[in-house]
CSV table of C-alpha atoms in Angstrom, one decimal:
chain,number,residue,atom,x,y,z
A,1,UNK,CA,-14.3,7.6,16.7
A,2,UNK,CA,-17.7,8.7,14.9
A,3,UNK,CA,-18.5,7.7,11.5
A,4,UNK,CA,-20.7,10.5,10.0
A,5,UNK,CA,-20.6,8.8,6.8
A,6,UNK,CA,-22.1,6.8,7.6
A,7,UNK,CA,-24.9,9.1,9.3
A,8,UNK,CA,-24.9,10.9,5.2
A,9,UNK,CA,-25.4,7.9,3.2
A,10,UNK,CA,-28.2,6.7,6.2
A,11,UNK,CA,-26.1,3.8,7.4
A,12,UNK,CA,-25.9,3.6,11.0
A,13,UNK,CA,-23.1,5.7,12.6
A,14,UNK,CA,-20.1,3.6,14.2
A,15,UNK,CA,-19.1,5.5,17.5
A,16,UNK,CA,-17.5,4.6,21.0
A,17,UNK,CA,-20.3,3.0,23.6
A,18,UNK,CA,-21.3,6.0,26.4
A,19,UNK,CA,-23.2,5.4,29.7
A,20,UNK,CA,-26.5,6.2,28.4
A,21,UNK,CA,-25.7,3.2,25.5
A,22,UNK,CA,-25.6,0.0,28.4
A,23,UNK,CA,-29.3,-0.8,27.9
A,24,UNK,CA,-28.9,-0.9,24.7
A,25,UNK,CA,-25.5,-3.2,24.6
A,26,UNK,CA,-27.2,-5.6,27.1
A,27,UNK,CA,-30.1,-6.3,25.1
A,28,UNK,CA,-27.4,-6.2,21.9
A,29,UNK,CA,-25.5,-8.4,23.9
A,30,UNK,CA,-28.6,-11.0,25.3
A,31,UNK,CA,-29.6,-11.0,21.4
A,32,UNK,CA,-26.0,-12.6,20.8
A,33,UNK,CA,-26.4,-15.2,22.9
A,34,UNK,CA,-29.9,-16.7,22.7
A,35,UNK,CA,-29.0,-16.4,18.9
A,36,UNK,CA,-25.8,-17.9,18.5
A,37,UNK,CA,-25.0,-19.9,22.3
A,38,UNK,CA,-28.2,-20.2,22.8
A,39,UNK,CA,-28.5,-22.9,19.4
A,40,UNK,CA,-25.3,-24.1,19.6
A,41,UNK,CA,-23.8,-24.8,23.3
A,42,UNK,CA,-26.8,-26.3,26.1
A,43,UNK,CA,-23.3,-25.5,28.8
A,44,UNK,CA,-23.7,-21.3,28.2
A,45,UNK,CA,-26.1,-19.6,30.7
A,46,UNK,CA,-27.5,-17.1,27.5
A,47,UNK,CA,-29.3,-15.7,31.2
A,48,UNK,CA,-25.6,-14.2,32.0
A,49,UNK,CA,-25.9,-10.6,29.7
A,50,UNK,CA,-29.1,-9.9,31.8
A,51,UNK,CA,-27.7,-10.6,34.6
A,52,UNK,CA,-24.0,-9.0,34.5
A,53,UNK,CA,-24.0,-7.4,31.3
A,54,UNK,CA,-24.8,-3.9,32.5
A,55,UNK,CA,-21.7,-4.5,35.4
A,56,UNK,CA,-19.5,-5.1,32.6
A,57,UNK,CA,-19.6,-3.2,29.5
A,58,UNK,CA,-19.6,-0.5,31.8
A,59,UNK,CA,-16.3,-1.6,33.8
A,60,UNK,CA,-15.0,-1.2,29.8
A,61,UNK,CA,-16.6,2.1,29.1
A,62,UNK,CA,-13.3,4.1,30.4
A,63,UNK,CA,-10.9,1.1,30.4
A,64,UNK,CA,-7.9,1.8,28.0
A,65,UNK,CA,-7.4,-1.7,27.0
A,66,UNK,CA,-11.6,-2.2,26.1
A,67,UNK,CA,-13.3,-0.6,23.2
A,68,UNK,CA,-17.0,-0.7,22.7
A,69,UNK,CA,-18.3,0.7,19.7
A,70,UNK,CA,-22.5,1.2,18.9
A,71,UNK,CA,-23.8,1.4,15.4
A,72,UNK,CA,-26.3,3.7,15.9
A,73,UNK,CA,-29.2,4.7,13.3
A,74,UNK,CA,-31.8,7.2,14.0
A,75,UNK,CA,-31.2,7.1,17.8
A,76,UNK,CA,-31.7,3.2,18.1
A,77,UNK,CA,-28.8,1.4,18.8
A,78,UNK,CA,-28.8,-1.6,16.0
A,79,UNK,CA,-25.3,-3.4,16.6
A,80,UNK,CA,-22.5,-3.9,19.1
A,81,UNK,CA,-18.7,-4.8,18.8
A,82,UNK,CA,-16.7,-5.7,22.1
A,83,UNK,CA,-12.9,-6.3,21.8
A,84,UNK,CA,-10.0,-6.1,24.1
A,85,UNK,CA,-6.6,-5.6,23.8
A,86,UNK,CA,-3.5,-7.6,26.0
A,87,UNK,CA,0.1,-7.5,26.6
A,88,UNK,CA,1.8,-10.4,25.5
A,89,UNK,CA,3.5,-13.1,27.7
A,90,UNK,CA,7.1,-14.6,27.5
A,91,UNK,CA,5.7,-18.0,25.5
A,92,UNK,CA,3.4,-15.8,22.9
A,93,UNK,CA,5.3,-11.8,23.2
A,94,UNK,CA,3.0,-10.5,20.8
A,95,UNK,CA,0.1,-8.2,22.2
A,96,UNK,CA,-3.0,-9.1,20.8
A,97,UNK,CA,-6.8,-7.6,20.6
A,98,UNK,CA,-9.4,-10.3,20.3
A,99,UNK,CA,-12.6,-9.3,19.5
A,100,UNK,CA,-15.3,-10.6,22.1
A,101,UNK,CA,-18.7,-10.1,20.7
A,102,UNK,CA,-20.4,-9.1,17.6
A,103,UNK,CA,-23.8,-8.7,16.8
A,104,UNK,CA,-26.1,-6.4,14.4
A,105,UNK,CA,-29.2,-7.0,14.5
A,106,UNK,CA,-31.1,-9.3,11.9
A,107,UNK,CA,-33.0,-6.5,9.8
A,108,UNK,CA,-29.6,-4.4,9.7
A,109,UNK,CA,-27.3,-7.4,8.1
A,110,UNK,CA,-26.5,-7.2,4.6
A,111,UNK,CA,-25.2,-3.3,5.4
A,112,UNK,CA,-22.2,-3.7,5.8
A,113,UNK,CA,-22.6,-2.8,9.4
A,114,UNK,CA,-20.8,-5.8,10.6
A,115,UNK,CA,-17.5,-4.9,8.4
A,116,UNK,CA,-17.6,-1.4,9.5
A,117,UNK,CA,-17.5,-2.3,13.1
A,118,UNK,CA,-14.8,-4.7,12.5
A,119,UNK,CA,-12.5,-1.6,10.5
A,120,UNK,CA,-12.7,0.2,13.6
A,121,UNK,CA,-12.0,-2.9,15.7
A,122,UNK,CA,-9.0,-3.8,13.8
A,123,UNK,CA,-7.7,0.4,13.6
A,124,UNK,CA,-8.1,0.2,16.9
A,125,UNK,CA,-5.8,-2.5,17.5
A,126,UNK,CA,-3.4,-1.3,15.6
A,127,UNK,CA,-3.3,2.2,17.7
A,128,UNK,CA,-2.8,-0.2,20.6
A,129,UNK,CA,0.1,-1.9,18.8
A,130,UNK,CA,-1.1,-4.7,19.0
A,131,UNK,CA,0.7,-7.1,16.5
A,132,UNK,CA,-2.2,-10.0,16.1
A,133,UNK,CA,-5.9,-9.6,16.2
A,134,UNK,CA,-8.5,-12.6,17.0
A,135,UNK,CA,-11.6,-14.0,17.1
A,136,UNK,CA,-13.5,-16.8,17.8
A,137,UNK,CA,-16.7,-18.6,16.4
A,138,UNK,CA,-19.0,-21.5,17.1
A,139,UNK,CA,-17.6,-24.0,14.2
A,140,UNK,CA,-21.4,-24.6,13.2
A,141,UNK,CA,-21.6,-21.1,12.7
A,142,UNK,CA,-20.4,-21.3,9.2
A,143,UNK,CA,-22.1,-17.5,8.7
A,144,UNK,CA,-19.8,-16.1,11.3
A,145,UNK,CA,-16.9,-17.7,9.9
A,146,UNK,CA,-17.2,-16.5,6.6
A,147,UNK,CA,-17.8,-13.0,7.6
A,148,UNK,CA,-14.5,-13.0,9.7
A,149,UNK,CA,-13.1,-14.7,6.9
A,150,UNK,CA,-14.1,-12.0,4.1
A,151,UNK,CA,-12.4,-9.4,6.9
A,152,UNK,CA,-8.9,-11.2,6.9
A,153,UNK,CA,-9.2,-13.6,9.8
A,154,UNK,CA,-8.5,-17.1,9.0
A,155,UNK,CA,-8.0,-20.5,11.4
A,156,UNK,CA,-5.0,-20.5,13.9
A,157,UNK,CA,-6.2,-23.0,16.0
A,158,UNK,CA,-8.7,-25.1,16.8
A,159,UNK,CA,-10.0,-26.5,20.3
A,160,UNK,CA,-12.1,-29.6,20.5
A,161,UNK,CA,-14.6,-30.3,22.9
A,162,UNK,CA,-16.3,-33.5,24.5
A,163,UNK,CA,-19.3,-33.6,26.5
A,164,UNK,CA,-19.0,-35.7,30.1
């Protein structure tokens, strides 16, 4: 899944994560969280990508039902996507990919980089017949909900929360 288009028109190329990428997607990944947890929800341990990170994008490296895609530009790794794919269950027998985690890097938005990723999340899906596709967002993160918005995501449901 390369995207040498991107490569000719010096965007960053969209490609499948390798072993030699898992630095790179936990400090993608530990960028995510102090960014977006980090401000918005005191109960996430933003420590956890440092800590397990490496363990588990590379348990998804070779897994069928994980893709993890690297936008890559001039050998530096500038943005992740993490998604998942699952069977369906006898109350909701649809399969369903849910993108996990998202993240470009601050001096790389505004490139389309995000939407790219996304395209090859949700073509992905799609070659895992996978009949919905989701996400989820902080709700203060009115950025992040616009974006997946713009990419043909919309609200489903909502879960509220209450400190005790």
């Amino acid at each position: 899944m390369s995207d040498l288009l991107g490569d000719l028109h010096g965007r960053p190329v969209v490609r499948r994560a390798r072993a030699d990428d898992l630095p790179a997607l936990v400090a993608s990944s530990a960028a995510l969280f102090a960014e977006d947890a980090g401000t918005r929800d005191a109960t996430v341990d933003i420590g956890w990508p440092l800590a397990h990170g490496a363990e588990r994008f590379a348990s998804g490296l070779d897994d069928p039902a994980r893709l993890l895609l690297v936008a890559e530009r001039d050998g530096e790794v500038v943005a992740h996507l993490a998604g998942a794919v699952a069977e369906g269950s006898a109350v909701r027998p649809v399969k369903v990919a849910t993108l996990l985690s998202l993240y470009v890097r601050p001096a790389h938005r505004g490139t389309r980089t995000g939407a790219r990723l996304v395209a090859a999340f949700l073509d992905w899906a799609r070659e895992q017949g996978a009949g919905q596709a989701e996400v989820t967002a902080y709700a203060a993160n009115e950025d992040a909900i616009r974006f997946y918005e713009r990419h043909g995501f919309g609200p489903r449901t909502l879960t509220l929360g209450q400190a005790l």
